[in-house]
């Protein structure tokens, strides 16, 4: 079906499926088939922030004091996050918008992607502060073997869906030969590609940032690179919201609350979807190995980071009906929670200069039990 | 203004029942007794605190946006309406 930017056929968006129904025409938000996406748009917009509002100037001095292995950890993580947000800043728009049929989901996708571009812009803000010319860092992202391996896995499900959608929208269902290769396009096949792609995006939002987040917050625990940490807290808050959206989409499908055919596909592709998640877990653990290959950093090591990835994966896999495949039941890095809560994550430049800001907050929380007898 | 207290029974782990009142979310009440509950946002949008509500009723103080199944709840943003029985993780 040919894509149109304004579908002139009257449609009832309350009866459309999330994907592969009629193209959206009127961008209206007074009614929603799935009100969750409207709520997510509002929440995401309420989080609005600009990287330039966070003062990262003190980080430049801190960075000089890091050991070589710590510099490697810090910069490699920034490279990996830059890759992730480069992909996320464009791909939901390119892959999902042409096949979305609900105005609230369309705008959620655009809002989500827009925030990923803010994340990308914040890496430039951070790197420009650390280096007079950050080109070498950016240039390495496309040639670094460790990063390339991850990039391949992350983009292949998007690319596959985009290509099949292009064939379908220009030539319809059937067998089409492109550059000597025959492709069979059916609606069922398109929906499978979509399901796997959404699972890959869900795994990305769920765990792919967390090794990097843990390192950032471990530096912050030592009162180092706090401007960076402030930015990463804002990014982490956004990523949690993105994850909520992909969890909702997957559950709406699995539970037959949207397109009934997607419920069948969810069942059919169950093992493949789980494999995508497990593969992402494996890659994150390998990433931890790569980070620490040249030496550790205070407060973190490869083993504990891998346990943390498994712990987070358990939580996030169970949210989409994949059970809890790992044995770990208690949080190996409990202090992470203090950096991931949204209290006090507002942009106030002066805060990054008060080095004891977050540390003080954590102390206050540890002692909360002392106030048990207070009656207000 | 002391509210009527409700009892929270935790079926997993080895925790004695705890008391909660309307001035604390269930997460806060659990934390005051040093019971570890996973959390991130504390505002109902991330799902990190997602737990099972086996019996009883809760009242959300913030509209929960995170995905939860029919038998689950988000302790970070609700209070107990009477006694409840829950399961963590
Ligand atoms: S801590 Fe985020 S939903 Fe409860
Ligand atoms: Fe992002
Ligand atoms: Fe994201």
CSV table of C-alpha atoms and ligand atoms in Angstrom, one decimal:
chain,number,residue,atom,x,y,z
A,1,UNK,CA,0.0,0.0,0.0
A,2,UNK,CA,1.4,3.3,-1.1
A,3,UNK,CA,2.2,5.7,1.7
A,4,UNK,CA,0.4,9.0,1.8
A,5,UNK,CA,1.3,12.0,4.0
A,6,UNK,CA,-2.4,12.9,4.3
A,7,UNK,CA,-4.8,10.0,3.8
A,8,UNK,CA,-7.9,11.6,2.2
A,9,UNK,CA,-10.1,8.6,2.9
A,10,UNK,CA,-12.1,9.2,6.1
A,11,UNK,CA,-10.8,6.7,8.8
A,12,UNK,CA,-11.7,6.0,12.4
A,13,UNK,CA,-8.4,5.9,14.3
A,14,UNK,CA,-10.2,4.4,17.3
A,15,UNK,CA,-10.6,1.2,15.2
A,16,UNK,CA,-7.2,1.1,13.6
A,17,UNK,CA,-4.4,-1.2,14.7
A,18,UNK,CA,-1.1,0.4,15.9
A,19,UNK,CA,0.7,-0.6,12.7
A,20,UNK,CA,-0.2,-1.6,9.1
A,21,UNK,CA,-3.7,-0.1,9.1
A,22,UNK,CA,-4.6,3.0,7.2
A,23,UNK,CA,-2.0,5.8,7.2
A,24,UNK,CA,-2.8,8.6,9.7
A,25,UNK,CA,-4.5,11.7,8.4
A,26,UNK,CA,-5.6,14.2,11.1
A,27,UNK,CA,-3.1,14.7,14.0
A,28,UNK,CA,-5.7,14.8,16.7
A,29,UNK,CA,-5.2,14.0,20.4
A,30,UNK,CA,-8.7,14.6,21.8
A,31,UNK,CA,-9.3,10.8,21.6
A,32,UNK,CA,-7.0,7.9,21.6
A,33,UNK,CA,-7.3,4.2,20.9
A,34,UNK,CA,-4.4,3.6,23.3
A,35,UNK,CA,-4.3,6.5,25.8
A,36,UNK,CA,-0.9,5.4,27.2
A,37,UNK,CA,0.9,6.9,24.2
A,38,UNK,CA,-0.8,10.3,24.8
A,39,UNK,CA,0.3,10.1,28.5
A,40,UNK,CA,3.9,9.2,27.4
A,41,UNK,CA,4.0,12.2,25.1
A,42,UNK,CA,3.0,14.5,27.9
A,43,UNK,CA,5.4,13.0,30.3
A,44,UNK,CA,8.3,13.1,27.8
A,45,UNK,CA,7.6,16.8,27.0
A,46,UNK,CA,7.5,17.6,30.7
A,47,UNK,CA,11.1,16.2,30.9
A,48,UNK,CA,12.4,18.7,28.4
A,49,UNK,CA,16.0,19.7,28.9
A,50,UNK,CA,19.0,21.1,27.0
A,51,UNK,CA,22.5,19.8,27.4
A,52,UNK,CA,24.0,23.3,27.4
A,53,UNK,CA,22.2,24.0,30.6
A,54,UNK,CA,24.4,21.5,32.4
A,55,UNK,CA,27.8,22.9,33.4
A,56,UNK,CA,30.4,20.4,32.4
A,57,UNK,CA,33.4,22.6,32.8
A,58,UNK,CA,34.7,21.0,36.0
A,59,UNK,CA,34.8,17.7,34.2
A,60,UNK,CA,37.8,18.8,32.1
A,61,UNK,CA,40.0,19.0,35.2
A,62,UNK,CA,38.6,15.7,36.5
A,63,UNK,CA,39.3,14.0,33.2
A,64,UNK,CA,43.0,14.9,33.3
A,65,UNK,CA,43.3,13.2,36.7
A,66,UNK,CA,41.9,9.9,35.5
A,67,UNK,CA,44.2,7.0,34.9
A,68,UNK,CA,44.6,5.7,31.4
A,69,UNK,CA,42.4,2.8,31.9
A,70,UNK,CA,39.7,5.1,33.4
A,71,UNK,CA,40.0,7.4,30.4
A,72,UNK,CA,39.5,4.4,28.2
A,73,UNK,CA,36.4,3.4,30.1
A,74,UNK,CA,34.9,6.9,30.1
A,75,UNK,CA,35.5,7.6,26.4
A,76,UNK,CA,34.6,4.1,25.1
A,77,UNK,CA,31.2,4.4,26.9
A,78,UNK,CA,30.6,7.8,25.4
A,79,UNK,CA,31.4,6.3,21.9
A,80,UNK,CA,29.0,3.4,22.5
A,81,UNK,CA,26.2,5.7,23.7
A,82,UNK,CA,26.8,8.0,20.7
A,83,UNK,CA,26.3,5.0,18.5
A,84,UNK,CA,23.0,4.0,20.3
A,85,UNK,CA,21.5,7.5,20.1
A,86,UNK,CA,22.6,8.0,16.5
A,87,UNK,CA,20.5,4.9,15.7
A,88,UNK,CA,17.7,5.9,17.9
A,89,UNK,CA,17.5,9.5,16.8
A,90,UNK,CA,16.5,8.4,13.3
A,91,UNK,CA,15.4,4.8,13.2
A,92,UNK,CA,12.0,4.9,15.0
A,93,UNK,CA,11.0,7.7,12.6
A,94,UNK,CA,12.1,6.0,9.5
A,95,UNK,CA,11.1,2.4,10.4
A,96,UNK,CA,7.8,3.0,12.3
A,97,UNK,CA,6.2,6.3,11.0
A,98,UNK,CA,5.5,4.9,7.5
A,99,UNK,CA,3.5,2.0,8.9
A,100,UNK,CA,1.8,3.6,12.0
A,101,UNK,CA,-1.9,4.1,12.0
A,102,UNK,CA,-2.7,5.9,15.2
A,103,UNK,CA,-2.1,9.6,15.7
A,104,UNK,CA,-1.0,9.2,19.3
A,105,UNK,CA,1.5,6.5,18.4
A,106,UNK,CA,2.8,8.6,15.5
A,107,UNK,CA,3.5,11.6,17.8
A,108,UNK,CA,4.9,9.5,20.6
A,109,UNK,CA,7.4,8.0,18.1
A,110,UNK,CA,8.4,11.5,16.9
A,111,UNK,CA,8.7,12.8,20.5
A,112,UNK,CA,10.7,9.8,21.5
A,113,UNK,CA,13.1,10.1,18.5
A,114,UNK,CA,13.5,13.9,19.1
A,115,UNK,CA,14.7,13.2,22.7
A,116,UNK,CA,17.3,10.8,21.3
A,117,UNK,CA,18.6,13.6,19.2
A,118,UNK,CA,19.0,15.7,22.4
A,119,UNK,CA,21.0,12.8,23.8
A,120,UNK,CA,23.3,12.8,20.8
A,121,UNK,CA,23.7,16.6,21.1
A,122,UNK,CA,24.7,16.2,24.7
A,123,UNK,CA,27.6,13.8,23.8
A,124,UNK,CA,28.9,16.5,21.6
A,125,UNK,CA,28.5,19.0,24.4
A,126,UNK,CA,30.5,16.7,26.8
A,127,UNK,CA,33.2,15.8,24.3
A,128,UNK,CA,33.7,19.4,23.1
A,129,UNK,CA,34.4,20.3,26.7
A,130,UNK,CA,37.0,17.6,27.1
A,131,UNK,CA,38.8,18.0,23.8
A,132,UNK,CA,39.6,21.0,21.7
A,133,UNK,CA,38.9,18.8,18.7
A,134,UNK,CA,36.7,15.7,19.4
A,135,UNK,CA,36.9,14.4,15.8
A,136,UNK,CA,39.1,11.5,16.6
A,137,UNK,CA,36.5,10.2,19.0
A,138,UNK,CA,33.6,10.5,16.6
A,139,UNK,CA,35.7,9.1,13.7
A,140,UNK,CA,36.5,6.0,15.7
A,141,UNK,CA,32.9,5.0,16.2
A,142,UNK,CA,32.5,3.8,12.6
A,143,UNK,CA,35.8,1.8,12.7
A,144,UNK,CA,36.1,0.5,16.2
A,145,UNK,CA,35.5,-3.3,16.0
A,146,UNK,CA,33.8,-3.6,19.4
A,147,UNK,CA,31.3,-0.8,18.5
A,148,UNK,CA,30.8,-2.1,14.9
A,149,UNK,CA,29.8,-5.5,16.2
A,150,UNK,CA,27.0,-3.9,18.3
A,151,UNK,CA,26.0,-1.5,15.6
A,152,UNK,CA,25.4,-4.4,13.2
A,153,UNK,CA,23.1,-6.2,15.6
A,154,UNK,CA,21.2,-3.0,16.6
A,155,UNK,CA,20.6,-1.7,13.1
A,156,UNK,CA,19.9,-5.0,11.2
A,157,UNK,CA,16.3,-5.5,12.5
A,158,UNK,CA,15.5,-1.9,11.7
A,159,UNK,CA,17.1,-2.1,8.2
A,160,UNK,CA,15.2,-5.3,7.4
A,161,UNK,CA,11.9,-3.8,8.4
A,162,UNK,CA,12.6,-0.6,6.5
A,163,UNK,CA,13.6,-2.5,3.3
A,164,UNK,CA,10.6,-4.8,3.3
A,165,UNK,CA,8.3,-1.9,4.0
A,166,UNK,CA,9.7,0.0,1.1
A,167,UNK,CA,9.1,-3.0,-1.2
A,168,UNK,CA,5.6,-3.4,0.1
A,169,UNK,CA,4.7,0.3,-0.2
A,170,UNK,CA,6.1,0.6,-3.7
A,171,UNK,CA,5.3,-2.8,-5.2
A,172,UNK,CA,2.7,-4.5,-2.9
A,173,UNK,CA,2.7,-8.1,-1.8
A,174,UNK,CA,4.4,-10.7,-4.0
A,175,UNK,CA,7.9,-11.7,-5.1
A,176,UNK,CA,10.1,-8.8,-6.1
A,177,UNK,CA,13.6,-9.1,-7.4
A,178,UNK,CA,16.1,-6.4,-6.3
A,179,UNK,CA,19.7,-6.6,-7.5
A,180,UNK,CA,19.3,-10.2,-8.4
A,181,UNK,CA,17.8,-11.2,-5.1
A,182,UNK,CA,14.1,-12.3,-4.8
A,183,UNK,CA,12.2,-11.1,-1.8
A,184,UNK,CA,8.7,-12.5,-0.9
A,185,UNK,CA,6.6,-9.8,0.6
A,186,UNK,CA,3.5,-10.8,2.5
A,187,UNK,CA,1.7,-8.9,5.3
A,188,UNK,CA,2.5,-11.8,7.6
A,189,UNK,CA,6.2,-11.5,6.9
A,190,UNK,CA,6.1,-7.7,7.4
A,191,UNK,CA,4.4,-8.1,10.7
A,192,UNK,CA,7.1,-10.6,11.8
A,193,UNK,CA,9.8,-8.2,10.9
A,194,UNK,CA,8.0,-5.5,12.9
A,195,UNK,CA,7.7,-7.8,15.9
A,196,UNK,CA,11.4,-8.7,15.9
A,197,UNK,CA,12.4,-5.1,15.3
A,198,UNK,CA,10.3,-3.9,18.3
A,199,UNK,CA,11.9,-6.6,20.4
A,200,UNK,CA,15.4,-5.5,19.4
A,201,UNK,CA,14.5,-1.9,20.2
A,202,UNK,CA,13.0,-2.9,23.5
A,203,UNK,CA,16.3,-4.8,24.4
A,204,UNK,CA,18.3,-1.7,23.4
A,205,UNK,CA,16.3,0.6,25.6
A,206,UNK,CA,16.2,-1.9,28.4
A,207,UNK,CA,19.8,-2.9,28.9
A,208,UNK,CA,22.2,-1.5,26.3
A,209,UNK,CA,22.9,1.7,28.3
A,210,UNK,CA,23.4,0.2,31.7
A,211,UNK,CA,27.0,-0.8,31.7
A,212,UNK,CA,27.8,2.7,30.6
A,213,UNK,CA,25.4,4.3,33.2
A,214,UNK,CA,27.0,2.2,36.0
A,215,UNK,CA,30.5,3.5,35.1
A,216,UNK,CA,29.3,7.1,34.9
A,217,UNK,CA,27.6,6.9,38.3
A,218,UNK,CA,30.6,5.1,39.8
A,219,UNK,CA,32.8,8.1,38.8
A,220,UNK,CA,30.2,10.4,40.3
A,221,UNK,CA,30.3,8.4,43.6
A,222,UNK,CA,33.9,9.5,43.7
A,223,UNK,CA,32.8,13.1,42.9
A,224,UNK,CA,34.4,12.8,39.5
A,225,UNK,CA,32.9,13.9,36.1
A,226,UNK,CA,29.8,15.1,37.8
A,227,UNK,CA,28.6,17.3,34.9
A,228,UNK,CA,28.6,14.3,32.7
A,229,UNK,CA,26.8,12.3,35.4
A,230,UNK,CA,24.1,15.0,35.6
A,231,UNK,CA,23.5,14.7,31.9
A,232,UNK,CA,23.5,10.9,32.0
A,233,UNK,CA,20.8,11.1,34.8
A,234,UNK,CA,18.6,13.1,32.5
A,235,UNK,CA,19.3,10.6,29.6
A,236,UNK,CA,18.5,7.6,31.9
A,237,UNK,CA,15.2,9.2,32.9
A,238,UNK,CA,14.3,9.5,29.2
A,239,UNK,CA,15.4,5.9,28.4
A,240,UNK,CA,13.2,4.5,31.2
A,241,UNK,CA,10.2,6.2,29.5
A,242,UNK,CA,11.2,4.9,26.1
A,243,UNK,CA,11.4,1.4,27.5
A,244,UNK,CA,7.9,1.8,29.0
A,245,UNK,CA,6.6,2.5,25.5
A,246,UNK,CA,8.1,-0.5,23.9
A,247,UNK,CA,6.9,-2.7,26.8
A,248,UNK,CA,3.4,-1.4,26.3
A,249,UNK,CA,3.5,-2.1,22.5
A,250,UNK,CA,4.8,-5.6,23.0
A,251,UNK,CA,2.3,-6.4,25.7
A,252,UNK,CA,-0.6,-4.9,23.7
A,253,UNK,CA,0.3,-7.3,20.9
A,254,UNK,CA,0.9,-10.4,23.1
A,255,UNK,CA,-2.3,-10.0,25.0
A,256,UNK,CA,-4.4,-9.5,21.8
A,257,UNK,CA,-5.4,-6.0,22.7
A,258,UNK,CA,-4.5,-4.6,19.3
A,259,UNK,CA,-4.0,-6.5,16.1
A,260,UNK,CA,-5.1,-10.2,16.7
A,261,UNK,CA,-2.6,-11.4,14.1
A,262,UNK,CA,0.2,-9.8,16.1
A,263,UNK,CA,-0.8,-12.0,19.1
A,264,UNK,CA,-0.3,-15.1,16.9
A,265,UNK,CA,3.1,-13.7,15.7
A,266,UNK,CA,4.2,-13.0,19.2
A,267,UNK,CA,3.5,-16.6,20.1
A,268,UNK,CA,5.2,-17.9,16.9
A,269,UNK,CA,8.3,-15.7,17.3
A,270,UNK,CA,8.6,-16.2,21.1
A,271,UNK,CA,11.9,-18.0,21.0
A,272,UNK,CA,13.4,-15.7,18.4
A,273,UNK,CA,12.4,-12.6,20.5
A,274,UNK,CA,13.9,-14.1,23.6
A,275,UNK,CA,17.1,-14.9,21.7
A,276,UNK,CA,17.4,-11.2,20.6
A,277,UNK,CA,17.2,-10.1,24.3
A,278,UNK,CA,19.7,-12.8,25.4
A,279,UNK,CA,22.1,-11.8,22.7
A,280,UNK,CA,21.9,-8.2,23.8
A,281,UNK,CA,22.7,-9.3,27.4
A,282,UNK,CA,25.7,-11.3,26.1
A,283,UNK,CA,27.0,-8.3,24.2
A,284,UNK,CA,26.7,-6.0,27.2
A,285,UNK,CA,28.7,-8.5,29.3
A,286,UNK,CA,31.3,-8.6,26.6
A,287,UNK,CA,31.3,-4.8,26.5
A,288,UNK,CA,32.1,-4.8,30.2
A,289,UNK,CA,35.0,-7.1,29.5
A,290,UNK,CA,36.3,-4.8,26.8
A,291,UNK,CA,36.0,-1.8,29.1
A,292,UNK,CA,38.1,-3.4,31.8
A,293,UNK,CA,40.6,-5.1,29.5
A,294,UNK,CA,43.2,-2.3,30.2
A,295,UNK,CA,42.5,-2.1,33.9
A,296,UNK,CA,39.7,-1.6,36.4
A,297,UNK,CA,38.2,1.4,38.0
A,298,UNK,CA,37.6,2.0,41.7
A,299,UNK,CA,34.2,0.7,42.8
A,300,UNK,CA,33.5,-1.5,39.7
A,301,UNK,CA,34.8,-4.6,38.1
A,302,UNK,CA,33.7,-6.8,35.2
A,303,UNK,CA,32.1,-9.4,37.3
A,304,UNK,CA,29.8,-7.1,39.3
A,305,UNK,CA,28.9,-5.2,36.1
A,306,UNK,CA,27.9,-8.5,34.5
A,307,UNK,CA,25.8,-9.4,37.5
A,308,UNK,CA,24.1,-6.0,37.3
A,309,UNK,CA,23.3,-6.5,33.6
A,310,UNK,CA,21.7,-9.9,34.5
A,311,UNK,CA,19.8,-8.3,37.4
A,312,UNK,CA,18.3,-5.6,35.1
A,313,UNK,CA,17.7,-8.1,32.4
A,314,UNK,CA,15.6,-10.3,34.7
A,315,UNK,CA,13.4,-7.4,35.6
A,316,UNK,CA,13.0,-6.2,32.1
A,317,UNK,CA,12.5,-9.6,30.4
A,318,UNK,CA,9.8,-10.6,32.9
A,319,UNK,CA,7.9,-7.4,32.0
A,320,UNK,CA,7.4,-8.8,28.5
A,321,UNK,CA,6.6,-12.4,29.4
A,322,UNK,CA,10.1,-13.8,29.0
A,323,UNK,CA,10.5,-14.9,32.6
A,324,UNK,CA,13.7,-14.3,34.7
A,325,UNK,CA,16.4,-16.4,33.1
A,326,UNK,CA,19.2,-15.4,35.5
A,327,UNK,CA,19.7,-16.6,39.1
A,328,UNK,CA,20.6,-13.2,40.6
A,329,UNK,CA,17.8,-11.9,42.8
A,330,UNK,CA,19.3,-8.9,44.7
A,331,UNK,CA,20.7,-5.7,43.2
A,332,UNK,CA,24.6,-5.9,43.1
A,333,UNK,CA,24.8,-2.1,42.7
A,334,UNK,CA,22.1,-0.7,45.0
A,335,UNK,CA,23.6,2.8,44.9
A,336,UNK,CA,22.6,3.0,41.2
A,337,UNK,CA,19.0,3.5,42.2
A,338,UNK,CA,19.8,6.8,43.8
A,339,UNK,CA,21.0,8.1,40.4
A,340,UNK,CA,18.1,6.7,38.5
A,341,UNK,CA,15.3,8.2,40.4
A,342,UNK,CA,13.7,11.3,39.0
A,343,UNK,CA,13.5,13.3,42.2
A,344,UNK,CA,16.0,16.2,41.9
A,345,UNK,CA,16.8,15.5,38.3
A,346,UNK,CA,16.0,19.0,37.1
A,347,UNK,CA,18.4,21.1,35.2
A,348,UNK,CA,20.0,23.6,37.5
A,349,UNK,CA,23.5,24.5,36.3
A,350,UNK,CA,24.8,25.4,39.8
A,351,UNK,CA,24.2,21.9,41.0
A,352,UNK,CA,27.0,20.3,39.1
A,353,UNK,CA,29.3,22.6,40.9
A,354,UNK,CA,28.2,21.4,44.3
A,355,UNK,CA,30.2,18.2,44.4
A,356,UNK,CA,28.6,16.8,47.5
A,357,UNK,CA,25.1,17.4,46.0
A,358,UNK,CA,24.1,13.8,45.2
A,359,UNK,CA,26.3,12.3,47.9
A,360,UNK,CA,24.5,14.3,50.5
A,361,UNK,CA,21.2,13.1,49.1
A,362,UNK,CA,22.2,9.5,49.3
A,363,UNK,CA,23.3,9.9,53.0
A,364,UNK,CA,19.9,11.4,53.7
A,365,UNK,CA,18.2,8.4,52.2
A,366,UNK,CA,20.2,5.9,54.1
A,367,UNK,CA,19.1,7.5,57.3
A,368,UNK,CA,15.4,7.7,56.4
A,369,UNK,CA,14.7,4.9,58.9
A,370,UNK,CA,15.9,7.1,61.7
A,371,UNK,CA,12.7,9.1,61.4
A,372,UNK,CA,10.3,6.2,61.9
A,373,UNK,CA,8.9,7.6,65.1
A,374,UNK,CA,8.0,11.0,63.6
A,375,UNK,CA,4.3,11.6,63.3
A,376,UNK,CA,3.3,14.5,61.1
B,1,UNK,CA,-3.1,13.6,61.9
B,2,UNK,CA,-2.4,9.9,62.3
B,3,UNK,CA,-4.2,7.9,59.7
B,4,UNK,CA,-5.5,4.4,60.2
B,5,UNK,CA,-2.7,2.0,59.5
B,6,UNK,CA,-2.9,-1.0,57.1
B,7,UNK,CA,-0.9,-4.1,57.2
B,8,UNK,CA,1.3,-5.2,54.3
B,9,UNK,CA,2.0,-8.9,54.2
B,10,UNK,CA,5.0,-9.9,52.1
B,11,UNK,CA,4.8,-13.5,50.9
B,12,UNK,CA,8.3,-13.9,49.6
B,13,UNK,CA,11.6,-13.6,51.5
B,14,UNK,CA,11.5,-13.8,55.2
B,15,UNK,CA,9.8,-10.5,56.2
B,16,UNK,CA,7.4,-9.9,59.0
B,17,UNK,CA,4.2,-8.0,58.1
B,18,UNK,CA,4.7,-4.3,58.2
B,19,UNK,CA,2.4,-1.3,58.8
B,20,UNK,CA,1.8,1.5,56.4
B,21,UNK,CA,-0.4,4.6,56.5
B,22,UNK,CA,-1.7,7.0,53.9
B,23,UNK,CA,1.2,9.5,54.3
B,24,UNK,CA,3.7,7.0,52.8
B,25,UNK,CA,3.7,5.1,49.6
B,26,UNK,CA,4.0,1.4,49.9
B,27,UNK,CA,7.6,1.6,48.7
B,28,UNK,CA,8.4,4.2,51.4
B,29,UNK,CA,6.9,1.9,54.1
B,30,UNK,CA,8.9,-1.0,52.9
B,31,UNK,CA,12.1,1.0,52.8
B,32,UNK,CA,11.6,2.2,56.4
B,33,UNK,CA,11.7,-1.4,57.4
B,34,UNK,CA,14.9,-1.9,55.4
B,35,UNK,CA,13.2,-4.2,52.9
B,36,UNK,CA,15.0,-4.0,49.6
B,37,UNK,CA,12.7,-3.1,46.7
B,38,UNK,CA,14.1,-2.2,43.3
B,39,UNK,CA,13.3,1.3,42.1
B,40,UNK,CA,14.4,3.8,39.6
B,41,UNK,CA,12.0,6.7,38.9
B,42,UNK,CA,9.8,6.6,42.0
B,43,UNK,CA,7.1,8.3,39.9
B,44,UNK,CA,5.3,5.4,38.2
B,45,UNK,CA,6.8,5.6,34.7
B,46,UNK,CA,9.7,3.1,34.7
B,47,UNK,CA,8.3,-0.1,36.1
B,48,UNK,CA,11.4,-0.9,38.2
B,49,UNK,CA,9.4,-1.4,41.3
B,50,UNK,CA,6.7,-3.6,39.7
B,51,UNK,CA,5.5,-6.2,42.2
B,52,UNK,CA,2.6,-8.6,42.6
B,53,UNK,CA,-0.6,-7.5,44.4
B,54,UNK,CA,-2.0,-10.8,45.7
B,55,UNK,CA,-4.9,-9.4,47.7
B,56,UNK,CA,-6.3,-6.0,48.8
B,57,UNK,CA,-6.6,-2.7,47.1
B,58,UNK,CA,-4.2,0.2,46.4
B,59,UNK,CA,-4.8,3.8,45.4
B,60,UNK,CA,-2.5,5.5,43.0
B,61,UNK,CA,-1.3,9.0,43.9
B,62,UNK,CA,0.4,9.4,40.5
B,63,UNK,CA,-1.1,8.0,37.3
B,64,UNK,CA,1.0,4.8,36.7
B,65,UNK,CA,2.4,4.9,33.2
B,66,UNK,CA,4.7,1.9,33.4
B,67,UNK,CA,3.4,-1.4,32.0
B,68,UNK,CA,1.9,-3.7,34.7
B,69,UNK,CA,0.0,-6.9,34.3
B,70,UNK,CA,-3.5,-7.3,35.8
B,71,UNK,CA,-2.1,-8.8,39.1
B,72,UNK,CA,0.7,-6.4,39.5
B,73,UNK,CA,1.2,-2.9,41.0
B,74,UNK,CA,3.7,-0.2,41.4
B,75,UNK,CA,4.6,0.4,45.1
B,76,UNK,CA,6.4,3.7,44.4
B,77,UNK,CA,3.3,5.7,43.6
B,78,UNK,CA,0.4,4.2,45.6
B,79,UNK,CA,-0.9,3.8,49.1
B,80,UNK,CA,-2.7,0.8,50.6
B,81,UNK,CA,-6.5,1.0,51.0
B,82,UNK,CA,-6.8,-1.5,53.9
B,83,UNK,CA,-4.6,-4.5,54.4
B,84,UNK,CA,-2.8,-5.9,51.4
B,85,UNK,CA,-0.8,-9.0,50.5
B,86,UNK,CA,2.1,-8.6,48.1
B,87,UNK,CA,5.0,-10.5,46.5
B,88,UNK,CA,8.2,-8.7,45.6
B,89,UNK,CA,10.1,-9.3,42.3
C,1,LIG,S1,10.1,3.1,40.6
C,1,LIG,FE1,9.6,3.6,38.6
C,1,LIG,S2,7.6,2.8,38.4
C,1,LIG,FE2,8.1,2.6,40.5
C,2,LIG,FE1,18.8,8.0,24.1
C,3,LIG,FE1,15.8,5.8,24.1
